[in-house]
Amino acid sequence: MMRTRPLKVALLGCGVVGSEVARIMTTHADDLAARIGAPVELAGVAVRRPDKVREGIPQDLVTTDATALVKRGDLDVVVEVIGGIEPARTLITTAFEHGASVVSANKALLAQDGAALHAAAEEHDKDLYYEAAVAGAIPLIRPLRESLAGDKVNRVLGIVNGTTNFILDKMDSTGAGYQEALDEATALGYAEADPTADVEGFDAAAKAAILAGIAFHTRVRLDDVYREGMTEVTAADFASAKEMGCTIKLLAICERSKDGASVTARVHPAMIPLTHPLASVRGAYNAVFVESDAAGQLMFYGPGAGGAPTASAVLGDLVAVCRNRLSNATGPGESAYAALPVSPMGEVVTRYHISLDVADKPGVLAQVATVFAEHGVSIDTVRQQGKDGEASLVVVTHRASDASLNGTVEALRKLDTVRGVASIMRVEGE
Amino acid sequence: MMRTRPLKVALLGCGVVGSEVARIMTTHADDLAARIGAPVELAGVAVRRPDKVREGIPQDLVTTDATALVKRGDLDVVVEVIGGIEPARTLITTAFEHGASVVSANKALLAQDGAALHAAAEEHDKDLYYEAAVAGAIPLIRPLRESLAGDKVNRVLGIVNGTTNFILDKMDSTGAGYQEALDEATALGYAEADPTADVEGFDAAAKAAILAGIAFHTRVRLDDVYREGMTEVTAADFASAKEMGCTIKLLAICERSKDGASVTARVHPAMIPLTHPLASVRGAYNAVFVESDAAGQLMFYGPGAGGAPTASAVLGDLVAVCRNRLSNATGPGESAYAALPVSPMGEVVTRYHISLDVADKPGVLAQVATVFAEHGVSIDTVRQQGKDGEASLVVVTHRASDASLNGTVEALRKLDTVRGVASIMRVEGE
């Protein structure tokens, strides 16, 4: 049974992702109509530069007035692929007010204002879908929000930024330093001219906030996510990792505490064993591990960015939202009923790999070990290397809180025999 | 807003999966209620042995009369975890007739009668969900049916049977023969007393039929799936695979033809390169690759069987179906509009690894090569090994149709100089 009145879709933004969404809507129109149960029609495209020629998009659909477009009142769905906070936020809420549901790929906005946007959607009885906001084409939001809706998720651990994974993979495989690997990523188009959002972990932190919120049925904002970039990872760190049978990845980690009463979310570089499936995620690919009570360990892997993969996720959401419109229903909205407190980084418990430059004389190891013991941080292994009156100590700890580790390091720095703390890196995935 | 009237759920079957579903429904009742928007109540449990004590299930809910249970008329959802064709099929259609939606984990039934069951669901405006039927806890049906609904899937390639993967992994890692590895799988509970359904590929073929149907929007029945078991894979095959930098997996492969006009579905052992992510899927785990136009390559990985993982998938569906009930809507039903023809195995195009026992004399390679050429099968590499008047030829072909390869092998068998065809194995995942 095909309904003949088409569903009207407006596109906000027509860059790499938007143009691909428009292209697929045109070239796969019959498939989309069959899957939705009604044809979909591109009703308008809001752009910044109206004079640019866009293949396959009729010029009379193009407008620079995005506000007027979302206020038309006859739209079924607004697809927002502008990115950034404003004007995206105002356009989305205006779209809800004027009767449209929204599909967005905007991780920054959802991480910052997800709760308010969900509330606006609910107030107007509309859908807000955003599979494309996290890990591009990889289905993650829908599996967490729907497939695991009857399970209890305890941990989400993943590589959710392709740019930094490309850089770290390059450093690992070639021995290159950070700057050299970044330059190659920039030359190949994997890194933007200003790579700050990627390399400082802001992009991954936004995704961690979104994933943690859905996984734990708790509001988690960008500000709740501990964030450490990967610009200070060195070739020496990779050498240390190799000695431990590990590699280094920038990880987003969302965890429920052992007693289940709180959660944490964080982004930082970490060593993971080469035997862990995340260790073999190459280039700009993304992969996310999800651990839950009943399902156990699941992994989702695929291209985390790019025009076509992101468009695939947007269109999957578009089909779902259109189906919901036809049956006068809405999909699952925000689920924040658990309202668990988000603990600060100090309460995160993990293992650490610490490299110290120390004086090469008797008794240093005993001094260092005493400091660890005094702070309740238990040592797993120590390796001592001496050369020319200088020596290095590599300590790998058992699980300890971040606060205890920080206290330990502060005390170590005060020891006369410790010349410097060369590196501290967390060890995950064991 | 919590609705107070609970949704009533009947459970058909209370074995490994059913008892876990009942347990989680009880222990996680508050979470389920919050996620659905109304409490769910276990209204009845149909079992074969009513006198068996089932922890956590009140005896007054237990009945041996499954038919009377599904006819009650006040049920919202029937969860079918009996398995097999009858009485499951009749119970499911009876449930629809009496107003309930259905969640099933029954791959055999869905592969055989999916179309009729979907039609019955649609006739009564009810949901039929079955995430648990394929690859246990791994979200696959929902991603294919919803996340990729705006994309064009070209290929599904996966390990969807944990028992056979355990056996093949064991053969690969220890050099054990098939029987020895099967015995260990049986002893550890990974293989059933009668392992036929697993080792002969029936279980994987049912899953391939379900996946192909959803991926290609086309009806694919169990009978349409080419099926070859893995009982004849030998230690020698693993040795050959290793020489090629490969391992051997039992794969389910669903493909759209190059011109897009037809599809194929098949299950058989195959060599895959060690660099392919499926090569490192260990033990009883499952993993499925999905290749589509826009999303590119996605992989889904996790436990493919077991009580708790399967229950996780069942409960995810239960939450979705309950939400649909509350909003008087139904989720996506069968999508078979593409109605592509399912081509026979002869039209499948892939590469082959063939071991021949030949006479150790000049001219044999020329004879063999001529036969390949006459059948239009192009040779990639040949390796000749001679010992004691006997010799072996290992031929790896370029891509050729199964029909051409069969013709080639038939003609090779007729050559005086070919003493026997030691093994033929397909090479996939390149």
PDB file of C-alpha atoms in Angstrom, chain A residues 24 28 30-32 34-35 131 137-139 142-143 145-152 217 277 285 289 292-303 308-309 312-313 315-317 319 323 327-330 332 335 337, chain B residues 24 28 30-32 34-35 131 137-139 142-143 145-152 217 277 285 289 292-303 308-309 312-313 315-317 319 323 327-330 332 335 337:
ATOM      1  CA  ILE A  24      21.036   9.198  -2.553  1.00  0.00           C
ATOM      2  CA  HIS A  28      17.465   5.711  -4.670  1.00  0.00           C
ATOM      3  CA  ASP A  30      12.149   4.212  -5.545  1.00  0.00           C
ATOM      4  CA  ASP A  31      13.871   2.097  -2.897  1.00  0.00           C
ATOM      5  CA  LEU A  32      13.284   4.730  -0.233  1.00  0.00           C
ATOM      6  CA  ALA A  34       9.158   1.227  -1.022  1.00  0.00           C
ATOM      7  CA  ARG A  35      10.865   0.995   2.351  1.00  0.00           C
ATOM      8  CA  GLU A 131      22.744   7.901  14.477  1.00  0.00           C
ATOM      9  CA  ALA A 137      27.977   4.739   9.411  1.00  0.00           C
ATOM     10  CA  ILE A 138      28.413   2.348  12.326  1.00  0.00           C
ATOM     11  CA  PRO A 139      25.062   1.527  13.903  1.00  0.00           C
ATOM     12  CA  ARG A 142      20.116   2.346  17.575  1.00  0.00           C
ATOM     13  CA  PRO A 143      21.724  -0.839  18.984  1.00  0.00           C
ATOM     14  CA  ARG A 145      18.899   2.537  22.465  1.00  0.00           C
ATOM     15  CA  GLU A 146      16.857  -0.365  21.070  1.00  0.00           C
ATOM     16  CA  SER A 147      18.692  -3.702  20.706  1.00  0.00           C
ATOM     17  CA  LEU A 148      20.147  -3.481  24.230  1.00  0.00           C
ATOM     18  CA  ALA A 149      17.026  -1.885  25.735  1.00  0.00           C
ATOM     19  CA  GLY A 150      16.408  -5.055  27.752  1.00  0.00           C
ATOM     20  CA  ASP A 151      19.985  -5.401  28.955  1.00  0.00           C
ATOM     21  CA  LYS A 152      22.246  -3.536  31.400  1.00  0.00           C
ATOM     22  CA  HIS A 217      19.959   6.174  30.805  1.00  0.00           C
ATOM     23  CA  PRO A 277      40.314  -6.448  18.929  1.00  0.00           C
ATOM     24  CA  TYR A 285      38.306   3.273  10.964  1.00  0.00           C
ATOM     25  CA  PHE A 289      33.138  -2.370  22.290  1.00  0.00           C
ATOM     26  CA  SER A 292      26.590  -5.661  29.061  1.00  0.00           C
ATOM     27  CA  ASP A 293      25.242  -8.056  31.674  1.00  0.00           C
ATOM     28  CA  ALA A 294      23.416 -10.474  29.393  1.00  0.00           C
ATOM     29  CA  ALA A 295      24.833  -9.910  25.907  1.00  0.00           C
ATOM     30  CA  GLY A 296      28.452  -9.966  27.056  1.00  0.00           C
ATOM     31  CA  GLN A 297      30.971  -8.300  24.735  1.00  0.00           C
ATOM     32  CA  LEU A 298      29.796  -6.873  21.426  1.00  0.00           C
ATOM     33  CA  MET A 299      31.898  -4.985  18.914  1.00  0.00           C
ATOM     34  CA  PHE A 300      30.792  -2.624  16.155  1.00  0.00           C
ATOM     35  CA  TYR A 301      33.285  -1.679  13.465  1.00  0.00           C
ATOM     36  CA  GLY A 302      33.278   0.486  10.335  1.00  0.00           C
ATOM     37  CA  PRO A 303      34.086   3.823   8.713  1.00  0.00           C
ATOM     38  CA  ALA A 308      28.825   8.598   2.065  1.00  0.00           C
ATOM     39  CA  PRO A 309      29.076   6.619   5.342  1.00  0.00           C
ATOM     40  CA  SER A 312      24.040   6.188   5.108  1.00  0.00           C
ATOM     41  CA  ALA A 313      23.386   6.745   8.818  1.00  0.00           C
ATOM     42  CA  LEU A 315      19.187   8.100   5.582  1.00  0.00           C
ATOM     43  CA  GLY A 316      18.582   5.141   7.899  1.00  0.00           C
ATOM     44  CA  ASP A 317      17.246   7.627  10.432  1.00  0.00           C
ATOM     45  CA  VAL A 319      13.497   6.168   6.783  1.00  0.00           C
ATOM     46  CA  ARG A 323       7.784   5.483   8.937  1.00  0.00           C
ATOM     47  CA  SER A 327       1.936   5.638  11.663  1.00  0.00           C
ATOM     48  CA  ASN A 328       1.501   8.769  13.778  1.00  0.00           C
ATOM     49  CA  ALA A 329       4.010   7.466  16.267  1.00  0.00           C
ATOM     50  CA  THR A 330       7.381   8.561  17.562  1.00  0.00           C
ATOM     51  CA  PRO A 332      12.187   6.217  21.628  1.00  0.00           C
ATOM     52  CA  SER A 335      15.846   7.972  28.383  1.00  0.00           C
ATOM     53  CA  TYR A 337      15.355   7.954  34.166  1.00  0.00           C
TER      54      TYR A 337
ATOM     55  CA  ILE B  24      15.750 -10.735  33.623  1.00  0.00           C
ATOM     56  CA  HIS B  28      15.164  -5.850  35.905  1.00  0.00           C
ATOM     57  CA  ASP B  30      11.927  -1.475  37.112  1.00  0.00           C
ATOM     58  CA  ASP B  31      14.364  -0.760  34.304  1.00  0.00           C
ATOM     59  CA  LEU B  32      12.134  -2.434  31.751  1.00  0.00           C
ATOM     60  CA  ALA B  34      11.022   2.821  32.742  1.00  0.00           C
ATOM     61  CA  ARG B  35      12.285   2.055  29.249  1.00  0.00           C
ATOM     62  CA  GLU B 131      16.680 -10.333  16.486  1.00  0.00           C
ATOM     63  CA  ALA B 137      23.099 -11.102  21.081  1.00  0.00           C
ATOM     64  CA  ILE B 138      24.682  -9.394  18.083  1.00  0.00           C
ATOM     65  CA  PRO B 139      22.410  -6.670  16.733  1.00  0.00           C
ATOM     66  CA  ARG B 142      17.745  -4.252  13.442  1.00  0.00           C
ATOM     67  CA  PRO B 143      20.833  -2.642  11.838  1.00  0.00           C
ATOM     68  CA  ARG B 145      16.309  -3.543   8.663  1.00  0.00           C
ATOM     69  CA  GLU B 146      16.539  -0.039  10.118  1.00  0.00           C
ATOM     70  CA  SER B 147      20.029   1.503  10.275  1.00  0.00           C
ATOM     71  CA  LEU B 148      20.806   0.533   6.668  1.00  0.00           C
ATOM     72  CA  ALA B 149      17.260   1.178   5.410  1.00  0.00           C
ATOM     73  CA  GLY B 150      18.527   4.138   3.367  1.00  0.00           C
ATOM     74  CA  ASP B 151      21.489   2.270   1.906  1.00  0.00           C
ATOM     75  CA  LYS B 152      21.989  -0.522  -0.652  1.00  0.00           C
ATOM     76  CA  HIS B 217      14.353  -6.883   0.325  1.00  0.00           C
ATOM     77  CA  PRO B 277      38.975  -9.419  10.439  1.00  0.00           C
ATOM     78  CA  TYR B 285      32.072 -16.145  18.768  1.00  0.00           C
ATOM     79  CA  PHE B 289      30.583  -8.246   7.702  1.00  0.00           C
ATOM     80  CA  SER B 292      26.901  -1.514   1.323  1.00  0.00           C
ATOM     81  CA  ASP B 293      27.093   1.283  -1.251  1.00  0.00           C
ATOM     82  CA  ALA B 294      27.247   4.249   1.111  1.00  0.00           C
ATOM     83  CA  ALA B 295      28.291   2.850   4.498  1.00  0.00           C
ATOM     84  CA  GLY B 296      31.131   0.738   3.099  1.00  0.00           C
ATOM     85  CA  GLN B 297      32.274  -2.160   5.282  1.00  0.00           C
ATOM     86  CA  LEU B 298      30.719  -2.659   8.694  1.00  0.00           C
ATOM     87  CA  MET B 299      31.415  -5.493  11.095  1.00  0.00           C
ATOM     88  CA  PHE B 300      29.304  -6.774  13.985  1.00  0.00           C
ATOM     89  CA  TYR B 301      30.904  -9.110  16.520  1.00  0.00           C
ATOM     90  CA  GLY B 302      29.802 -10.901  19.675  1.00  0.00           C
ATOM     91  CA  PRO B 303      28.549 -14.091  21.316  1.00  0.00           C
ATOM     92  CA  ALA B 308      21.961 -14.859  28.444  1.00  0.00           C
ATOM     93  CA  PRO B 309      23.121 -13.361  25.110  1.00  0.00           C
ATOM     94  CA  SER B 312      19.400  -9.983  25.681  1.00  0.00           C
ATOM     95  CA  ALA B 313      18.289  -9.944  22.048  1.00  0.00           C
ATOM     96  CA  LEU B 315      14.381  -8.560  25.611  1.00  0.00           C
ATOM     97  CA  GLY B 316      15.519  -5.782  23.268  1.00  0.00           C
ATOM     98  CA  ASP B 317      12.761  -6.888  20.894  1.00  0.00           C
ATOM     99  CA  VAL B 319      10.941  -3.551  24.769  1.00  0.00           C
ATOM    100  CA  ARG B 323       6.668   0.500  23.005  1.00  0.00           C
ATOM    101  CA  SER B 327       1.739   3.983  20.688  1.00  0.00           C
ATOM    102  CA  ASN B 328      -0.670   1.792  18.688  1.00  0.00           C
ATOM    103  CA  ALA B 329       1.944   1.358  15.999  1.00  0.00           C
ATOM    104  CA  THR B 330       3.896  -1.507  14.513  1.00  0.00           C
ATOM    105  CA  PRO B 332       8.821  -2.457  10.052  1.00  0.00           C
ATOM    106  CA  SER B 335      10.189  -5.905   3.086  1.00  0.00           C
ATOM    107  CA  TYR B 337       9.371  -5.448  -2.659  1.00  0.00           C
TER     108      TYR B 337
END
